[in-house]
Amino acid sequence: MEHRFGRRALLRGAGGLAAAAVLPSLAACGTGTSRATTGGGSKTVIVRNSGGAYGEALQKGIYTPFSKETGIEVKVVNLSGTQMLAQMKQGRPQFDLIDNSLAQFARWVPENVLEPLDYDRIPSFKSAKLPENMVEEHVVGKSYYVTLMAYSTQAFGNKAPGTWADFWDAGAFAGNRSMGNPDADIPELEFALLADGVPMDKLYPLDVDRAFKAMDRIRPHIKKYWDTGNLPGVLLSRREVALSTVWHGRLDQLIAGGAPLAYQLSGGRRQAQGHAIPKGAANVDAAYQLIDYTLRPEVQAGIAKFYPANPAVAAAYDKLTAEERAKLPGAPEFFDKGFDVDIDWWLKNESAVSKRWREWARD
């Protein structure tokens, strides 16, 4: 399977990686000098991830077997973006490897707080054949997450919402809704445009005015704008809402436990997730070893068995059963049902759009 992403890659290829300014209007302001050397063969690596069910799955699917194979202990910290940036600007981060979205890393590149990656220190990189836009000077992708529609299977009888137009149709699919706010992720304007009839391949550049007009139509039915990943599942389980946007994978444990909930894979918004090494990291060798381990197809497939993180390594899907692939919007049979966030567009417009969204939500 060949992954195709919609946004322009920030850097092209790995062999001749060249620096590129992601946000040219921002000046680099890193202050500390880097401690990143060989790492001295450390037997410890400290990783920052977002925790929760995702963090638990990383522990089971990656960190524990990695430690067993290499003898390197993996310690985990859960820090906010603000906390991480503050530490990195001081030049002494209390972590060696960051697991985060490529959009967040792109915001940090101009701050001069991330180490340029040496891809020769990642032996599995070439065979991984990552999508083009997951290969950048400071960041290497590993998976992606998807924001999509979830709903209560008890809310609509024998009907089930199949498109964003259905989400917007409070007549045919009555009930309260929930959507994310900018504290959780970038505003969900793409869903409004899809509901209004814009084809997926014509979304960008986003027609912001048209999107907000569409949002006006659904607003009376929005009970809650969620700001944490677990809240949609709570609202749906309590029957406080009948439909919600949600980060894919956040409902799986509830569904496995018998909760009458389901996903709709059509129209899912994909965002890439990856690894970066902060300047000043103390255990660089160990960080590279963990990156390398993560890009093995069998490891990528393994993590997907614990949590539906969509592998970036195409060969990983060959190691999953049809039942396991059915839970992954990134599997070949579902890939064309979704679309990729145009990070370049959002980096240029996120501030203005989020400000407008907050004013709109207050009115």
mmCIF file of C-alpha atoms in Angstrom:
data_model
loop_
_atom_site.group_PDB
_atom_site.id
_atom_site.type_symbol
_atom_site.label_atom_id
_atom_site.label_comp_id
_atom_site.label_asym_id
_atom_site.label_seq_id
_atom_site.Cartn_x
_atom_site.Cartn_y
_atom_site.Cartn_z
ATOM 1 C CA MET A 1 0.000 0.000 0.000
ATOM 2 C CA GLU A 2 1.243 3.459 -0.838
ATOM 3 C CA HIS A 3 0.158 6.192 1.543
ATOM 4 C CA ARG A 4 -0.746 9.463 -0.126
ATOM 5 C CA PHE A 5 -0.848 12.595 1.949
ATOM 6 C CA GLY A 6 -2.404 15.862 0.905
ATOM 7 C CA ARG A 7 -0.047 18.461 2.311
ATOM 8 C CA ARG A 8 3.284 19.467 0.817
ATOM 9 C CA ALA A 9 6.168 17.690 2.492
ATOM 10 C CA LEU A 10 8.338 20.066 4.497
ATOM 11 C CA LEU A 11 11.429 18.204 3.331
ATOM 12 C CA ARG A 12 11.778 15.871 0.372
ATOM 13 C CA GLY A 13 13.450 12.516 0.916
ATOM 14 C CA ALA A 14 15.951 11.367 3.506
ATOM 15 C CA GLY A 15 19.214 10.987 1.622
ATOM 16 C CA GLY A 16 19.554 14.665 0.825
ATOM 17 C CA LEU A 17 17.658 16.235 3.673
ATOM 18 C CA ALA A 18 17.918 19.986 3.642
ATOM 19 C CA ALA A 19 16.773 22.427 6.262
ATOM 20 C CA ALA A 20 13.504 24.163 5.599
ATOM 21 C CA ALA A 21 11.761 26.892 7.552
ATOM 22 C CA VAL A 22 8.318 25.688 8.553
ATOM 23 C CA LEU A 23 7.229 29.028 9.914
ATOM 24 C CA PRO A 24 9.483 31.614 8.262
ATOM 25 C CA SER A 25 7.847 34.505 10.096
ATOM 26 C CA LEU A 26 9.032 33.190 13.465
ATOM 27 C CA ALA A 27 12.600 33.692 14.607
ATOM 28 C CA ALA A 28 14.505 30.841 16.224
ATOM 29 C CA CYS A 29 14.843 31.476 19.919
ATOM 30 C CA GLY A 30 16.401 28.381 21.453
ATOM 31 C CA THR A 31 18.726 29.454 24.235
ATOM 32 C CA GLY A 32 20.526 26.400 25.586
ATOM 33 C CA THR A 33 23.445 24.605 24.016
ATOM 34 C CA SER A 34 22.930 20.995 23.037
ATOM 35 C CA ARG A 35 24.186 18.118 25.168
ATOM 36 C CA ALA A 36 23.301 15.685 22.383
ATOM 37 C CA THR A 37 26.325 13.538 21.612
ATOM 38 C CA THR A 38 26.545 9.792 21.424
ATOM 39 C CA GLY A 39 24.636 9.376 24.661
ATOM 40 C CA GLY A 40 27.434 7.291 26.152
ATOM 41 C CA GLY A 41 25.702 3.966 25.581
ATOM 42 C CA SER A 42 23.116 4.808 28.223
ATOM 43 C CA LYS A 43 20.835 2.062 29.465
ATOM 44 C CA THR A 44 17.968 4.486 29.993
ATOM 45 C CA VAL A 45 15.801 6.561 27.676
ATOM 46 C CA ILE A 46 13.108 8.969 28.852
ATOM 47 C CA VAL A 47 10.149 9.325 26.492
ATOM 48 C CA ARG A 48 7.386 11.881 26.568
ATOM 49 C CA ASN A 49 3.994 10.673 25.355
ATOM 50 C CA SER A 50 0.397 11.756 25.975
ATOM 51 C CA GLY A 51 -0.410 8.903 28.353
ATOM 52 C CA GLY A 52 -3.833 7.338 28.802
ATOM 53 C CA ALA A 53 -4.823 4.239 26.870
ATOM 54 C CA TYR A 54 -2.363 5.244 24.139
ATOM 55 C CA GLY A 55 0.501 5.406 26.623
ATOM 56 C CA GLU A 56 -0.466 2.045 28.104
ATOM 57 C CA ALA A 57 -0.454 0.494 24.647
ATOM 58 C CA LEU A 58 2.982 1.950 23.899
ATOM 59 C CA GLN A 59 4.260 0.393 27.112
ATOM 60 C CA LYS A 60 2.931 -3.035 26.191
ATOM 61 C CA GLY A 61 3.608 -2.972 22.470
ATOM 62 C CA ILE A 62 6.902 -1.086 22.284
ATOM 63 C CA TYR A 63 8.644 -0.087 25.498
ATOM 64 C CA THR A 64 8.539 -3.400 27.364
ATOM 65 C CA PRO A 65 9.680 -5.594 24.446
ATOM 66 C CA PHE A 66 12.291 -2.966 23.493
ATOM 67 C CA SER A 67 13.735 -3.074 27.005
ATOM 68 C CA LYS A 68 13.737 -6.869 26.959
ATOM 69 C CA GLU A 69 15.635 -6.920 23.665
ATOM 70 C CA THR A 70 18.126 -4.126 24.340
ATOM 71 C CA GLY A 71 18.423 -3.879 28.118
ATOM 72 C CA ILE A 72 17.568 -0.183 27.878
ATOM 73 C CA GLU A 73 15.012 0.944 30.449
ATOM 74 C CA VAL A 74 12.261 3.185 29.097
ATOM 75 C CA LYS A 75 10.950 5.809 31.483
ATOM 76 C CA VAL A 76 7.874 7.843 30.563
ATOM 77 C CA VAL A 77 6.853 11.395 31.379
ATOM 78 C CA ASN A 78 3.573 13.083 30.481
ATOM 79 C CA LEU A 79 4.232 16.776 29.959
ATOM 80 C CA SER A 80 2.224 19.483 28.237
ATOM 81 C CA GLY A 81 3.550 21.284 25.185
ATOM 82 C CA THR A 82 4.183 24.402 27.248
ATOM 83 C CA GLN A 83 6.222 22.456 29.799
ATOM 84 C CA MET A 84 8.254 20.732 27.104
ATOM 85 C CA LEU A 85 9.023 23.931 25.238
ATOM 86 C CA ALA A 86 10.124 25.697 28.425
ATOM 87 C CA GLN A 87 12.551 22.888 29.259
ATOM 88 C CA MET A 88 13.884 22.702 25.716
ATOM 89 C CA LYS A 89 14.500 26.452 25.572
ATOM 90 C CA GLN A 90 16.595 26.102 28.711
ATOM 91 C CA GLY A 91 18.650 23.455 26.909
ATOM 92 C CA ARG A 92 18.152 20.774 29.546
ATOM 93 C CA PRO A 93 14.995 18.808 28.778
ATOM 94 C CA GLN A 94 14.042 16.092 31.226
ATOM 95 C CA PHE A 95 13.285 13.736 28.350
ATOM 96 C CA ASP A 96 15.228 12.242 25.438
ATOM 97 C CA LEU A 97 12.513 11.462 22.906
ATOM 98 C CA ILE A 98 9.169 13.096 22.133
ATOM 99 C CA ASP A 99 6.111 11.276 20.805
ATOM 100 C CA ASN A 100 3.777 13.934 19.377
ATOM 101 C CA SER A 101 1.941 15.114 16.278
ATOM 102 C CA LEU A 102 3.939 16.394 13.334
ATOM 103 C CA ALA A 103 1.878 19.576 13.492
ATOM 104 C CA GLN A 104 3.190 20.282 16.993
ATOM 105 C CA PHE A 105 6.755 19.551 15.940
ATOM 106 C CA ALA A 106 6.364 21.921 12.984
ATOM 107 C CA ARG A 107 5.490 24.714 15.428
ATOM 108 C CA TRP A 108 8.697 24.012 17.354
ATOM 109 C CA VAL A 109 11.150 23.860 14.454
ATOM 110 C CA PRO A 110 11.580 27.665 14.315
ATOM 111 C CA GLU A 111 12.254 27.661 18.055
ATOM 112 C CA ASN A 112 15.511 25.781 17.379
ATOM 113 C CA VAL A 113 14.813 23.224 20.122
ATOM 114 C CA LEU A 114 14.876 19.970 18.115
ATOM 115 C CA GLU A 115 17.927 18.025 16.993
ATOM 116 C CA PRO A 116 18.368 17.473 13.247
ATOM 117 C CA LEU A 117 18.006 13.734 12.763
ATOM 118 C CA ASP A 118 20.818 11.557 11.473
ATOM 119 C CA TYR A 119 18.900 8.961 9.462
ATOM 120 C CA ASP A 120 22.014 6.796 9.191
ATOM 121 C CA ARG A 121 21.474 6.054 12.890
ATOM 122 C CA ILE A 122 18.045 4.553 12.130
ATOM 123 C CA PRO A 123 18.812 1.244 10.334
ATOM 124 C CA SER A 124 15.162 0.316 9.787
ATOM 125 C CA PHE A 125 14.344 3.656 8.163
ATOM 126 C CA LYS A 126 15.071 2.692 4.548
ATOM 127 C CA SER A 127 13.052 -0.509 4.629
ATOM 128 C CA ALA A 128 10.179 1.270 6.407
ATOM 129 C CA LYS A 129 9.420 3.260 3.226
ATOM 130 C CA LEU A 130 7.590 5.963 5.106
ATOM 131 C CA PRO A 131 5.228 8.366 3.348
ATOM 132 C CA GLU A 132 7.098 11.366 1.996
ATOM 133 C CA ASN A 133 5.697 13.904 4.398
ATOM 134 C CA MET A 134 6.648 11.816 7.425
ATOM 135 C CA VAL A 135 10.328 12.360 6.652
ATOM 136 C CA GLU A 136 11.604 15.744 7.774
ATOM 137 C CA GLU A 137 14.847 17.168 9.021
ATOM 138 C CA HIS A 138 13.899 17.112 12.700
ATOM 139 C CA VAL A 139 11.038 14.612 12.798
ATOM 140 C CA VAL A 140 10.362 11.070 11.634
ATOM 141 C CA GLY A 141 6.789 9.814 11.470
ATOM 142 C CA LYS A 142 5.606 6.502 12.856
ATOM 143 C CA SER A 143 1.790 6.481 12.761
ATOM 144 C CA TYR A 144 -1.174 8.755 12.492
ATOM 145 C CA TYR A 145 -4.375 9.362 14.375
ATOM 146 C CA VAL A 146 -7.776 10.069 12.925
ATOM 147 C CA THR A 147 -10.620 12.290 14.051
ATOM 148 C CA LEU A 148 -13.937 10.861 12.932
ATOM 149 C CA MET A 149 -17.605 10.459 13.797
ATOM 150 C CA ALA A 150 -18.850 8.268 16.630
ATOM 151 C CA TYR A 151 -22.423 7.599 17.582
ATOM 152 C CA SER A 152 -24.722 5.682 19.906
ATOM 153 C CA THR A 153 -26.072 2.568 18.218
ATOM 154 C CA GLN A 154 -29.203 2.907 20.379
ATOM 155 C CA ALA A 155 -30.079 6.392 19.204
ATOM 156 C CA PHE A 156 -31.386 5.886 15.673
ATOM 157 C CA GLY A 157 -33.070 2.508 15.518
ATOM 158 C CA ASN A 158 -31.999 0.581 12.447
ATOM 159 C CA LYS A 159 -30.438 3.687 10.884
ATOM 160 C CA ALA A 160 -26.818 4.676 11.253
ATOM 161 C CA PRO A 161 -25.214 7.986 10.259
ATOM 162 C CA GLY A 162 -22.835 7.430 7.374
ATOM 163 C CA THR A 163 -21.556 10.870 6.372
ATOM 164 C CA TRP A 164 -20.891 14.299 7.823
ATOM 165 C CA ALA A 165 -24.077 15.430 6.070
ATOM 166 C CA ASP A 166 -25.879 12.960 8.355
ATOM 167 C CA PHE A 167 -24.122 14.432 11.379
ATOM 168 C CA TRP A 168 -25.489 17.821 10.318
ATOM 169 C CA ASP A 169 -28.988 16.438 9.687
ATOM 170 C CA ALA A 170 -30.672 16.824 13.069
ATOM 171 C CA GLY A 171 -34.009 15.982 11.514
ATOM 172 C CA ALA A 172 -33.162 12.512 10.262
ATOM 173 C CA PHE A 173 -30.723 11.888 13.140
ATOM 174 C CA ALA A 174 -32.190 13.687 16.122
ATOM 175 C CA GLY A 175 -30.212 14.206 19.291
ATOM 176 C CA ASN A 176 -27.486 16.300 20.844
ATOM 177 C CA ARG A 177 -24.018 16.459 19.334
ATOM 178 C CA SER A 178 -20.512 17.142 20.611
ATOM 179 C CA MET A 179 -17.528 18.529 18.726
ATOM 180 C CA GLY A 180 -13.967 19.414 19.666
ATOM 181 C CA ASN A 181 -12.748 22.886 20.534
ATOM 182 C CA PRO A 182 -9.333 24.435 19.849
ATOM 183 C CA ASP A 183 -8.043 23.375 23.273
ATOM 184 C CA ALA A 184 -8.247 19.789 22.056
ATOM 185 C CA ASP A 185 -7.089 20.087 18.453
ATOM 186 C CA ILE A 186 -7.357 22.289 15.389
ATOM 187 C CA PRO A 187 -10.955 23.427 14.745
ATOM 188 C CA GLU A 188 -13.074 20.917 12.858
ATOM 189 C CA LEU A 189 -13.909 23.108 9.873
ATOM 190 C CA GLU A 190 -13.241 20.314 7.394
ATOM 191 C CA PHE A 191 -16.229 18.362 8.692
ATOM 192 C CA ALA A 192 -18.486 21.388 8.239
ATOM 193 C CA LEU A 193 -17.350 21.747 4.627
ATOM 194 C CA LEU A 194 -17.819 18.041 3.907
ATOM 195 C CA ALA A 195 -21.330 18.285 5.354
ATOM 196 C CA ASP A 196 -21.932 21.265 3.051
ATOM 197 C CA GLY A 197 -20.999 19.262 -0.026
ATOM 198 C CA VAL A 198 -17.308 20.052 -0.579
ATOM 199 C CA PRO A 199 -15.457 16.983 -1.969
ATOM 200 C CA MET A 200 -12.607 15.653 0.175
ATOM 201 C CA ASP A 201 -10.038 16.347 -2.530
ATOM 202 C CA LYS A 202 -11.200 19.985 -2.795
ATOM 203 C CA LEU A 203 -11.131 20.898 0.896
ATOM 204 C CA TYR A 204 -7.934 22.970 0.879
ATOM 205 C CA PRO A 205 -7.513 25.850 1.002
ATOM 206 C CA LEU A 206 -10.432 25.833 3.417
ATOM 207 C CA ASP A 207 -13.310 28.199 2.694
ATOM 208 C CA VAL A 208 -13.500 29.547 6.240
ATOM 209 C CA ASP A 209 -16.602 31.683 5.724
ATOM 210 C CA ARG A 210 -18.511 28.779 4.212
ATOM 211 C CA ALA A 211 -17.398 26.498 7.042
ATOM 212 C CA PHE A 212 -18.664 28.857 9.740
ATOM 213 C CA LYS A 213 -21.986 29.248 7.949
ATOM 214 C CA ALA A 214 -22.325 25.469 8.035
ATOM 215 C CA MET A 215 -21.325 25.471 11.708
ATOM 216 C CA ASP A 216 -24.140 27.949 12.374
ATOM 217 C CA ARG A 217 -26.642 25.325 11.208
ATOM 218 C CA ILE A 218 -25.481 22.620 13.595
ATOM 219 C CA ARG A 219 -24.693 24.845 16.556
ATOM 220 C CA PRO A 220 -28.171 24.637 18.219
ATOM 221 C CA HIS A 221 -27.647 20.871 18.520
ATOM 222 C CA ILE A 222 -24.134 21.000 20.021
ATOM 223 C CA LYS A 223 -24.423 20.324 23.733
ATOM 224 C CA LYS A 224 -20.732 20.271 24.543
ATOM 225 C CA TYR A 225 -17.434 21.191 22.879
ATOM 226 C CA TRP A 226 -14.983 18.590 24.147
ATOM 227 C CA ASP A 227 -11.456 19.512 25.155
ATOM 228 C CA THR A 228 -10.029 16.146 26.259
ATOM 229 C CA GLY A 229 -9.875 12.888 24.336
ATOM 230 C CA ASN A 230 -11.907 10.841 26.817
ATOM 231 C CA LEU A 231 -14.881 13.221 27.011
ATOM 232 C CA PRO A 232 -16.688 12.106 23.815
ATOM 233 C CA GLY A 233 -16.833 8.553 25.145
ATOM 234 C CA VAL A 234 -18.223 9.773 28.460
ATOM 235 C CA LEU A 235 -20.904 11.897 26.782
ATOM 236 C CA LEU A 236 -21.929 9.117 24.410
ATOM 237 C CA SER A 237 -21.975 6.444 27.115
ATOM 238 C CA ARG A 238 -24.182 8.576 29.318
ATOM 239 C CA ARG A 239 -26.525 9.240 26.384
ATOM 240 C CA GLU A 240 -25.936 12.977 26.848
ATOM 241 C CA VAL A 241 -25.192 13.137 23.143
ATOM 242 C CA ALA A 242 -26.105 10.846 20.260
ATOM 243 C CA LEU A 243 -23.183 11.769 17.992
ATOM 244 C CA SER A 244 -19.733 13.214 18.517
ATOM 245 C CA THR A 245 -16.451 13.801 16.809
ATOM 246 C CA VAL A 246 -13.758 11.739 18.495
ATOM 247 C CA TRP A 247 -10.129 10.731 18.203
ATOM 248 C CA HIS A 248 -10.140 7.279 16.695
ATOM 249 C CA GLY A 249 -9.308 4.621 19.228
ATOM 250 C CA ARG A 250 -10.629 6.482 22.256
ATOM 251 C CA LEU A 251 -13.845 4.447 22.287
ATOM 252 C CA ASP A 252 -12.375 0.998 21.713
ATOM 253 C CA GLN A 253 -12.197 -0.025 25.355
ATOM 254 C CA LEU A 254 -15.774 1.145 25.895
ATOM 255 C CA ILE A 255 -16.976 -0.793 22.850
ATOM 256 C CA ALA A 256 -15.036 -3.887 23.930
ATOM 257 C CA GLY A 257 -16.742 -3.567 27.302
ATOM 258 C CA GLY A 258 -20.165 -3.689 25.682
ATOM 259 C CA ALA A 259 -20.968 0.014 25.320
ATOM 260 C CA PRO A 260 -23.451 0.510 22.433
ATOM 261 C CA LEU A 261 -21.168 2.807 20.459
ATOM 262 C CA ALA A 262 -19.676 2.737 16.966
ATOM 263 C CA TYR A 263 -17.390 4.680 14.616
ATOM 264 C CA GLN A 264 -18.036 5.885 11.098
ATOM 265 C CA LEU A 265 -14.803 5.684 9.099
ATOM 266 C CA SER A 266 -15.947 7.840 6.167
ATOM 267 C CA GLY A 267 -14.590 11.375 6.162
ATOM 268 C CA GLY A 268 -11.983 10.823 8.868
ATOM 269 C CA ARG A 269 -9.320 13.509 9.300
ATOM 270 C CA ARG A 270 -5.811 12.019 9.499
ATOM 271 C CA GLN A 271 -2.895 13.624 11.322
ATOM 272 C CA ALA A 272 0.608 12.233 11.438
ATOM 273 C CA GLN A 273 2.343 11.247 14.677
ATOM 274 C CA GLY A 274 6.084 10.887 15.048
ATOM 275 C CA HIS A 275 9.285 11.147 17.046
ATOM 276 C CA ALA A 276 11.772 13.958 17.598
ATOM 277 C CA ILE A 277 14.833 14.327 19.811
ATOM 278 C CA PRO A 278 15.084 17.572 21.810
ATOM 279 C CA LYS A 279 18.286 19.556 21.864
ATOM 280 C CA GLY A 280 20.035 18.882 25.132
ATOM 281 C CA ALA A 281 18.845 15.278 25.376
ATOM 282 C CA ALA A 282 21.116 13.218 27.612
ATOM 283 C CA ASN A 283 20.515 9.759 26.111
ATOM 284 C CA VAL A 284 20.640 10.259 22.367
ATOM 285 C CA ASP A 285 21.944 6.822 21.364
ATOM 286 C CA ALA A 286 19.138 5.142 23.272
ATOM 287 C CA ALA A 287 16.611 7.521 21.691
ATOM 288 C CA TYR A 288 17.801 6.540 18.207
ATOM 289 C CA GLN A 289 17.602 2.862 19.108
ATOM 290 C CA LEU A 290 13.987 3.280 20.230
ATOM 291 C CA ILE A 291 13.081 5.167 17.035
ATOM 292 C CA ASP A 292 14.653 2.380 15.005
ATOM 293 C CA TYR A 293 12.773 -0.300 16.937
ATOM 294 C CA THR A 294 9.459 1.516 16.476
ATOM 295 C CA LEU A 295 9.782 1.505 12.672
ATOM 296 C CA ARG A 296 9.944 -2.278 12.340
ATOM 297 C CA PRO A 297 6.810 -3.627 10.607
ATOM 298 C CA GLU A 298 6.226 -6.277 13.267
ATOM 299 C CA VAL A 299 6.448 -3.653 16.027
ATOM 300 C CA GLN A 300 4.083 -1.320 14.205
ATOM 301 C CA ALA A 301 1.637 -4.184 13.806
ATOM 302 C CA GLY A 302 2.114 -5.144 17.433
ATOM 303 C CA ILE A 303 1.152 -1.739 18.796
ATOM 304 C CA ALA A 304 -1.956 -1.771 16.595
ATOM 305 C CA LYS A 305 -3.069 -4.932 18.408
ATOM 306 C CA PHE A 306 -3.084 -3.057 21.721
ATOM 307 C CA TYR A 307 -4.389 0.286 20.454
ATOM 308 C CA PRO A 308 -5.700 1.271 17.012
ATOM 309 C CA ALA A 309 -2.755 3.489 16.120
ATOM 310 C CA ASN A 310 -2.560 3.477 12.324
ATOM 311 C CA PRO A 311 0.889 2.256 11.227
ATOM 312 C CA ALA A 312 2.889 4.446 8.879
ATOM 313 C CA VAL A 313 4.903 1.444 7.694
ATOM 314 C CA ALA A 314 2.769 -0.116 4.957
ATOM 315 C CA ALA A 315 4.216 -3.611 5.481
ATOM 316 C CA ALA A 316 2.748 -3.631 9.003
ATOM 317 C CA TYR A 317 -0.776 -4.105 7.649
ATOM 318 C CA ASP A 318 0.261 -7.427 6.098
ATOM 319 C CA LYS A 319 0.925 -8.700 9.618
ATOM 320 C CA LEU A 320 -2.583 -7.888 10.870
ATOM 321 C CA THR A 321 -5.712 -9.984 10.529
ATOM 322 C CA ALA A 322 -8.747 -8.762 8.625
ATOM 323 C CA GLU A 323 -10.508 -8.267 11.963
ATOM 324 C CA GLU A 324 -7.644 -6.145 13.281
ATOM 325 C CA ARG A 325 -7.429 -4.113 10.079
ATOM 326 C CA ALA A 326 -11.177 -3.450 10.234
ATOM 327 C CA LYS A 327 -10.529 -1.157 13.219
ATOM 328 C CA LEU A 328 -7.918 0.915 11.384
ATOM 329 C CA PRO A 329 -8.932 3.768 9.055
ATOM 330 C CA GLY A 330 -5.391 3.620 7.690
ATOM 331 C CA ALA A 331 -5.728 0.080 6.375
ATOM 332 C CA PRO A 332 -5.612 -0.173 2.559
ATOM 333 C CA GLU A 333 -9.308 -0.991 2.275
ATOM 334 C CA PHE A 334 -10.318 2.186 4.157
ATOM 335 C CA PHE A 335 -7.557 4.640 3.332
ATOM 336 C CA ASP A 336 -9.399 6.473 0.570
ATOM 337 C CA LYS A 337 -12.394 7.080 2.840
ATOM 338 C CA GLY A 338 -10.456 9.719 4.779
ATOM 339 C CA PHE A 339 -8.254 12.738 4.120
ATOM 340 C CA ASP A 340 -5.026 14.228 5.410
ATOM 341 C CA VAL A 341 -4.728 17.499 7.261
ATOM 342 C CA ASP A 342 -2.905 20.164 5.276
ATOM 343 C CA ILE A 343 -0.440 21.160 7.979
ATOM 344 C CA ASP A 344 1.016 23.991 5.901
ATOM 345 C CA TRP A 345 -2.422 25.598 5.592
ATOM 346 C CA TRP A 346 -3.181 25.205 9.277
ATOM 347 C CA LEU A 347 0.188 26.563 10.412
ATOM 348 C CA LYS A 348 -0.537 29.747 8.496
ATOM 349 C CA ASN A 349 -4.176 30.048 9.561
ATOM 350 C CA GLU A 350 -4.635 28.293 12.897
ATOM 351 C CA SER A 351 -4.316 31.388 15.079
ATOM 352 C CA ALA A 352 -6.863 33.423 13.148
ATOM 353 C CA VAL A 353 -9.293 30.527 12.741
ATOM 354 C CA SER A 354 -9.098 29.546 16.418
ATOM 355 C CA LYS A 355 -9.713 33.161 17.468
ATOM 356 C CA ARG A 356 -12.737 33.336 15.193
ATOM 357 C CA TRP A 357 -13.981 29.970 16.505
ATOM 358 C CA ARG A 358 -13.818 31.145 20.118
ATOM 359 C CA GLU A 359 -15.698 34.333 19.280
ATOM 360 C CA TRP A 360 -18.275 32.291 17.352
ATOM 361 C CA ALA A 361 -18.726 29.859 20.264
ATOM 362 C CA ARG A 362 -19.296 32.728 22.714
ATOM 363 C CA ASP A 363 -21.956 34.497 20.630
#
